[in-house]
Amino acid sequence: MRGNNVLGLIFSNTHEEKLRDLTEIRTMGSVPFGGRYRLIDFPLSNMVNSGISKVGVVTKSNYQSLMDHLGSGKAWDLSRKREGLYILPPFGDTRLVNNRVESLASIKRFLTNSKEDLVLITDSDVVCNIDYSDVVSSHIGKNSDVTLVCRFGPLPRKLVEPLVLTTDPDGRVIDLLIDPRTDGECCYGIGMILLRRELLIRLVDDCVSRNLYSFKRDLLQRNLSSLRMYSYEFSGYARIISSPVSYFAANMELMQPNVRAQLFNPNRPVYTKVRDDMPARYGLGSEVSNSLVADGCVIDGEVRNSVLFRGVRVGKGAVVENCVVLQDGQIRPGCKMKYVITDKDVLIQSDRSLLGFESYPIFISKGSVV
Amino acid sequence: MFPKQQVVAMLLAGGQGSRLGVLTKNLAKPAVPYGGKYRIIDFPLSNCVNSGIETVGVLTQYQPMILNEYIGNGQPWDLDSMNAGVHVLPPFQRSRRSDWYKGTANAIYQNIPFIERYNPDYVVVLSGDHIYKMDYSRMIAFHKEKEADCTIATIEVPMEEASRFGILNTNPDGSVYEFDEKPKAPKSNQASMGIYVFSWNKLRSYLEEDEAAPKSSNDFGKDVLPAMLNAGERIFAYRFEGYWKDVGTIDSLWESNMDLLDPNIPMDLNEESWKIFTRNPVMPPHYVAKGARVQNSLVAEGCTVYGEIDFAVLFSGVYIAPGAVVRDSIIMPNTRIEEGAVVQYAIVAEECVIGGGAKIGARPEDIVNKEEWGVAVVGNGCAIPPGSVVAPKSMIDSESFAQEAVKNARK
């Protein structure tokens, strides 16, 4: 059922410095992932599948590709007369929006004009399939002010200021640390926060009036004692894309059947913009194993342990191994590639050899000709 | 009042398509899946939008549920525009003389009020059972240039096959002097493609005349066009070059799917400027496992392939288990081929389960009596038990298969 009194808010520019080349020309939210998706498809689809019918996407910079991807929101069923998708680019005076508190302050009008009781704030660098209705139930059940979605396990490497929580047996957060030293397993936030809309507006106002602009330190950590903060543990498959290596690894994990089953649950499908390509075509002598292949690909060569996005061509005699080839990449006959990530519209001329390594995949930037 | 549309297309989609047997048991022919992700109707609809025709009436009658749902508001084809777009037109009850669509011409006749709302100059009549890419705007330009009353698209067929088609005999200027329906001794090899452009004023008066004639079968080919020709109206043949296939039979449907795997066939569905639009399934890219063998095939999103496929067309969500073999076959959405099953020269419809070790169809070289060979067809939703055999050329659905099983059990 639609309409669960929750407003979705997605920050499309999160931690982009971590992905370097991939985010040079786009927001984190529009980073291509998994053969046919963009990272923002995951939070957007999760919200829609959880009955959220109003979603604001907060953008800061480099958001052309994101706007192109989202369009009117039709693909997520968010092109609606009542509610739907709102793209919220920077607005107002010449001050640049530098942090999340300023971003939230700059969309205060959007927040005050909304009528939902709750706001779910998410980053766009987490790949998972989560039912937010459960988070909402937990939030209401515990009568909490702020619910932080978290995971339990060893802290993934290279996260930006990860939140590490200590909770009592009931799940109430009793200590909240930012990027502490951790040994072994801990409970860390995955950038999804649920709270009352009016509380959010009040907290943002408080911060701004005291010239405090860190969302994690000032808005959350400082208020730990005065608010009922609870954690909600999500134990399904989730990956935070925090480096080229983790981006590569998360793409590769899609070859595992149980990862695909969790991420692409048919009851909660992941929506994306359609491209109307024909199904992938395999030629005579093509050899493909352990690979994910999207529509529009034409494969005449060998492909192993790779993710091929829409419209990729692999010529005769080419060998593509452990690669992530983004949209419309053309790999001409006779090429040898190992551990390579190619951005959109890359052309690899005949008989080239490109060899990276698992811990350092080679990246070929958009539109390059090799 | 609607803004004027110069061209309105009317798509005849009401036929049963009885020659497709179990495939059209609960489905109108234009909604039959084709080419790994399409339905047949995607082709004329996409041709319309790509040709700049924004107003399309789809005439439905036989088993319209899935077709109606599929067309919806026309959004996948960009046909959800404000004053034009796609409209599903079923027959309806009137204050007097209500009737089903009695023939192709009667279907258009009953919808004269729909066409008149747009005040068009030309009406394009299309059928919903052909696979081709064609720019109708060029045909309309030809129609205008010749100052024709009716233009019929034709395609060259091999002379020895001409007797299977409706043949048009033309003068050197392209005007038609004779229709020859399935001639024994064809004089030409220009076959009608079932695509007509009419000047609307002319067509309307002939439709009214045809309706008034008590003995008419209300069919374009049999009644309206001969009447126009006899009255000396200007009828021209418009020669089309390119790929065109009538997919009205099991064999032609199978062949036309296989044509997509042939790089020498002049129809590229990846062409950026002439895309075939469709209602896309929401599924992840397909996965080809280690140990799978995939060659000469078309595989849609959402498939999982562990087994071996060669000359196969797999629609979205198909699962091919380890050790299963699919050759020269078409597997429609969400069907599972279990371990060790062998599917050859077959069309397996949607949501079927082919049990482990089952054998569906056979290769012609493995059959002694060639008369007994043909494409095997498994209808929607069949669960074929492990180890069972479906003979080549046979056509089964869940009911007939159950009866067969009972018979076999009694033996």
GROMACS .gro file of N, CA and C in nm, chain A residues 9 11 99-108 111 121 195 197-213 215 218-219 223:
model
  108
    9LEU      N    1   1.419   1.119   0.187
    9LEU     CA    2   1.515   1.224   0.153
    9LEU      C    3   1.647   1.154   0.119
   11PHE      N    4   2.035   1.189  -0.021
   11PHE     CA    5   2.146   1.278  -0.054
   11PHE      C    6   2.225   1.214  -0.167
   99ASN      N    7   2.782   2.123   0.370
   99ASN     CA    8   2.764   2.009   0.458
   99ASN      C    9   2.616   1.978   0.470
  100ARG      N   10   2.590   1.868   0.536
  100ARG     CA   11   2.455   1.819   0.539
  100ARG      C   12   2.360   1.910   0.617
  101VAL      N   13   2.409   1.972   0.722
  101VAL     CA   14   2.320   2.059   0.799
  101VAL      C   15   2.279   2.179   0.714
  102GLU      N   16   2.376   2.235   0.640
  102GLU     CA   17   2.340   2.346   0.551
  102GLU      C   18   2.244   2.301   0.442
  103SER      N   19   2.269   2.181   0.390
  103SER     CA   20   2.177   2.128   0.288
  103SER      C   21   2.035   2.121   0.343
  104LEU      N   22   2.024   2.068   0.464
  104LEU     CA   23   1.892   2.053   0.524
  104LEU      C   24   1.830   2.190   0.552
  105ALA      N   25   1.916   2.284   0.594
  105ALA     CA   26   1.863   2.419   0.618
  105ALA      C   27   1.814   2.480   0.488
  106SER      N   28   1.884   2.450   0.378
  106SER     CA   29   1.846   2.511   0.251
  106SER      C   30   1.716   2.451   0.196
  107ILE      N   31   1.676   2.334   0.242
  107ILE     CA   32   1.550   2.278   0.194
  107ILE      C   33   1.442   2.285   0.303
  108LYS      N   34   1.460   2.381   0.394
  108LYS     CA   35   1.367   2.391   0.506
  108LYS      C   36   1.223   2.410   0.457
  111LEU      N   37   1.080   2.092   0.365
  111LEU     CA   38   1.049   2.011   0.484
  111LEU      C   39   0.925   2.064   0.554
  121ILE      N   40   1.613   0.974   0.607
  121ILE     CA   41   1.725   1.033   0.534
  121ILE      C   42   1.822   0.922   0.496
  195LEU      N   43   1.352   0.991   1.157
  195LEU     CA   44   1.312   1.075   1.270
  195LEU      C   45   1.189   1.157   1.232
  197ARG      N   46   0.963   1.463   1.135
  197ARG     CA   47   0.995   1.577   1.050
  197ARG      C   48   1.014   1.702   1.134
  198GLU      N   49   0.924   1.721   1.231
  198GLU     CA   50   0.935   1.844   1.309
  198GLU      C   51   1.059   1.846   1.396
  199LEU      N   52   1.096   1.727   1.445
  199LEU     CA   53   1.219   1.718   1.523
  199LEU      C   54   1.339   1.753   1.436
  200LEU      N   55   1.339   1.703   1.312
  200LEU     CA   56   1.451   1.731   1.221
  200LEU      C   57   1.464   1.882   1.199
  201ILE      N   58   1.351   1.946   1.172
  201ILE     CA   59   1.355   2.090   1.147
  201ILE      C   60   1.410   2.162   1.271
  202ARG      N   61   1.365   2.119   1.389
  202ARG     CA   62   1.411   2.183   1.513
  202ARG      C   63   1.561   2.162   1.532
  203LEU      N   64   1.607   2.040   1.510
  203LEU     CA   65   1.750   2.011   1.529
  203LEU      C   66   1.837   2.091   1.432
  204VAL      N   67   1.789   2.102   1.308
  204VAL     CA   68   1.865   2.179   1.208
  204VAL      C   69   1.869   2.325   1.250
  205ASP      N   70   1.756   2.380   1.293
  205ASP     CA   71   1.751   2.520   1.337
  205ASP      C   72   1.847   2.543   1.453
  206ASP      N   73   1.845   2.449   1.548
  206ASP     CA   74   1.934   2.461   1.664
  206ASP      C   75   2.079   2.469   1.621
  207CYS      N   76   2.118   2.378   1.530
  207CYS     CA   77   2.255   2.374   1.483
  207CYS      C   78   2.293   2.505   1.414
  208VAL      N   79   2.206   2.547   1.322
  208VAL     CA   80   2.237   2.667   1.244
  208VAL      C   81   2.250   2.787   1.336
  209SER      N   82   2.163   2.796   1.436
  209SER     CA   83   2.167   2.914   1.524
  209SER      C   84   2.292   2.915   1.611
  210ARG      N   85   2.353   2.802   1.630
  210ARG     CA   86   2.478   2.798   1.707
  210ARG      C   87   2.600   2.788   1.617
  211ASN      N   88   2.578   2.801   1.486
  211ASN     CA   89   2.687   2.792   1.390
  211ASN      C   90   2.756   2.656   1.396
  212LEU      N   91   2.675   2.551   1.411
  212LEU     CA   92   2.729   2.415   1.414
  212LEU      C   93   2.681   2.345   1.288
  213TYR      N   94   2.773   2.287   1.215
  213TYR     CA   95   2.733   2.236   1.084
  213TYR      C   96   2.764   2.090   1.057
  215PHE      N   97   2.657   1.724   1.071
  215PHE     CA   98   2.535   1.646   1.096
  215PHE      C   99   2.561   1.540   1.201
  218ASP      N  100   2.731   1.739   1.548
  218ASP     CA  101   2.651   1.841   1.615
  218ASP      C  102   2.504   1.803   1.625
  219LEU      N  103   2.453   1.748   1.515
  219LEU     CA  104   2.310   1.721   1.517
  219LEU      C  105   2.280   1.590   1.590
  223ASN      N  106   2.333   1.554   2.075
  223ASN     CA  107   2.197   1.539   2.129
  223ASN      C  108   2.169   1.399   2.181
   0.00000   0.00000   0.00000
